[in-house]
Amino acid sequence: LLQYPERLNAAAELIDRPVAAFGPDRPALRTPDGDVWTYGELQRRADQIARVLTEDLGLVPGNRVLLRSPNNPWAVAAWLGVLKAGGIVVGSMAALRARELAPIVAKTRPSVALVDHRYLDEVFTVRDTVAPDLAVVAHGGDADEDLSHRAERKSGPFRAVDTAADDVALFGPTSGTTGVPKITVHFHRDLLSIDNTFGQSTLRLRPDDLVACTAPFAFTFGLGMLVVFTLRAGACAFLTEAATPVQLARLVADHGVTVLATAPTAYQQIVKSGEVQRLSGLRSAVSAGEHIPLGLWETLRDELGIKVIDGIGATELLHIFISATGEDIRPGATGRPVPGYRATVLGPDGEEAAPGVAGRLGVIGPVGCRYLDDERQANYVVNGWNVTGDTFVRDEDGYFWYQARSDDMIVSSGYNIAGPEVEAAVVTHPDVAETAVVAAPDPERGSVVCAFVVLRDGVVGDPAKAREIQDHVKQLIAPYKYPRDVRFIDALPRNPSGKLQHFKLRRIVRE
Ligand code: 3SK
């Protein structure tokens, strides 16, 4: 395990140390509008916010602060300011509605909320229902008590609170597969350990990198990419509030982004739009959040000349723990454990399965699952292994091959069919924009493969189109895997971080 000093404040490591090492004038954050915050400015803002929290709002170490904002410079400063003040960040997606936010607030009990002014309504609703004492401070508006005005009235460096390495720094909510939020608990040292593992061994940012990532900070994929790895490397984060995949590709080209991290669906849509060459200035690209189909990975390699870094992570473990990079890539495999982690495949009895046998992925590393007061902890940690809910096969050389989310395995007439494999085949049909595959109950076969399909604009979803898609799939993969049930749908259900919500589709097929 990685060694850290007993006393450690992650925010001091992420902003004070880079300022000391690289100087205050280096750009830290950029936006599509041309805003540039240097490291010095980011430090000044974070210090001002720490003062607002402690001097105006009475925050003491260990208090919790809800952050709710799209990815922008103030959100980074707020995140650092809370940690410097010894507070605990409660991450939350700006897109959450009041009914989704309420259980997170009820469980984490923040005393302060720093909220982008466009996302206040839900916070007021939640305050009225479950958190009457919550102090809400807006940012980005005109009010005198707006965070930026309050910050302007503060001056002088703020010395980061001398937290223990094992003090809690972050509560990261995750909706999991059921929609009932779980709150993951992370220490100051955890935030550095993701950089000391994936960041430095696999990603390897350079100080002259401009890094873009579509994931919000509340999804730890985005937090790692845009805050932890970028600041620690002295690089610059390119912060986009919202962009479609095609807009993203244009921003990458126009602003000279060198490292892009996003989900496979975004890469897929950029390829399908015919604008993939706009990514040709990238020196590195990361795909995570879902497994990247081999065909897409190969297209990106052939079109851009880069081997996309595929990775699998989990909010419970904070970031990516299996990945591949450089020459250590076996196309189609997710990769090997990131240095610092161990991984295995577990059989039904919780014992390690032999190479070649599919089973549940188990991971051990510097960050382990700690849910806040949640009995689901017992399902996640089995015999010391963190069981992520993914089915993998490990080969003789130690590469891990993704099969499916454990609950995406479809057993039909005794065949094991991995839903993602069928999805990867369906989406290659030229009329298909997106698809998601689940098991639909069937009296004869136990289950059948059901594909929910979003067609491209103007294409009609009728029985003839369904048959065409079925025939297409049978040409690509073993015919027993084809979707016997094809349903056309306007849009796939996704959570605010863009992850497909298969559980919602499963509900539909069970109705
Ligand atoms: O693979 C994921 O879903 C993930 C989750 C948290 C952090 C990072 C990643 C890639």
Coordinates of N, CA and C in Angstrom, one line a residue, residues 8 28 51 109 159 178 183 209 220 267 275 285-286 303-304 316 347 360 367 372-373 381 396 424 457 464 468 500:
L8 N -2.3 15.1 6.6 CA -2.3 15.4 5.1 C -3.6 16.1 4.8
A28 N -4.4 27.0 -15.0 CA -4.9 25.8 -14.3 C -6.3 25.4 -14.9
R51 N -12.3 30.9 3.7 CA -12.6 32.0 4.7 C -14.1 32.3 4.8
R109 N -26.3 15.1 5.8 CA -26.5 16.2 6.7 C -25.5 17.3 6.6
R159 N -4.3 29.1 5.5 CA -3.5 27.9 5.7 C -4.4 26.7 5.9
T178 N -30.0 0.3 -8.5 CA -31.4 0.3 -8.1 C -32.0 1.7 -8.1
I183 N -23.8 6.2 -0.2 CA -22.9 7.3 0.0 C -21.5 6.7 0.2
D209 N -0.3 19.6 -20.9 CA -1.5 19.0 -21.4 C -2.7 19.9 -21.1
T220 N -16.9 10.6 -9.8 CA -15.4 10.7 -9.4 C -14.5 10.5 -10.6
Y267 N -17.7 8.6 -27.8 CA -16.8 8.3 -28.9 C -17.6 7.7 -30.1
E275 N -17.3 13.2 -37.7 CA -16.4 14.3 -37.3 C -15.2 13.8 -36.5
A285 N -6.3 9.5 -25.1 CA -7.7 9.5 -24.8 C -8.1 8.3 -23.9
V286 N -9.0 8.6 -23.0 CA -9.4 7.6 -22.0 C -10.9 7.3 -22.2
E303 N -8.3 5.6 -37.1 CA -8.6 7.0 -37.5 C -7.6 8.0 -36.9
L304 N -7.3 7.8 -35.6 CA -6.5 8.9 -34.9 C -5.1 8.5 -34.6
E316 N -17.1 3.5 -5.6 CA -16.7 3.0 -4.3 C -15.1 3.0 -4.1
G347 N -15.7 -17.1 -8.0 CA -16.7 -18.0 -8.4 C -17.9 -17.8 -7.5
R360 N -17.5 -13.0 -10.9 CA -17.6 -11.6 -10.4 C -16.2 -11.1 -10.2
V367 N -7.8 2.2 -2.0 CA -9.1 2.7 -1.6 C -10.1 1.5 -1.6
L372 N -21.5 4.9 3.8 CA -22.0 5.6 5.0 C -23.2 4.9 5.5
D373 N -23.1 4.2 6.6 CA -24.3 3.7 7.3 C -25.2 3.0 6.3
V381 N -18.4 -6.0 -0.1 CA -17.1 -6.5 0.3 C -17.2 -7.9 0.7
E396 N -4.7 -16.4 -18.9 CA -3.5 -16.9 -18.2 C -2.4 -15.9 -18.0
A424 N -23.0 -4.2 -28.8 CA -22.0 -3.8 -29.7 C -22.3 -4.2 -31.1
D457 N -32.4 9.7 -36.8 CA -33.5 10.6 -37.1 C -34.1 10.2 -38.5
A464 N -40.5 -4.6 -40.0 CA -39.5 -4.9 -41.0 C -38.1 -4.5 -40.6
E468 N -34.7 -6.6 -39.9 CA -33.4 -6.3 -40.5 C -32.3 -6.2 -39.5
L500 N -25.9 4.4 -18.6 CA -27.2 3.7 -19.0 C -27.8 3.1 -17.8

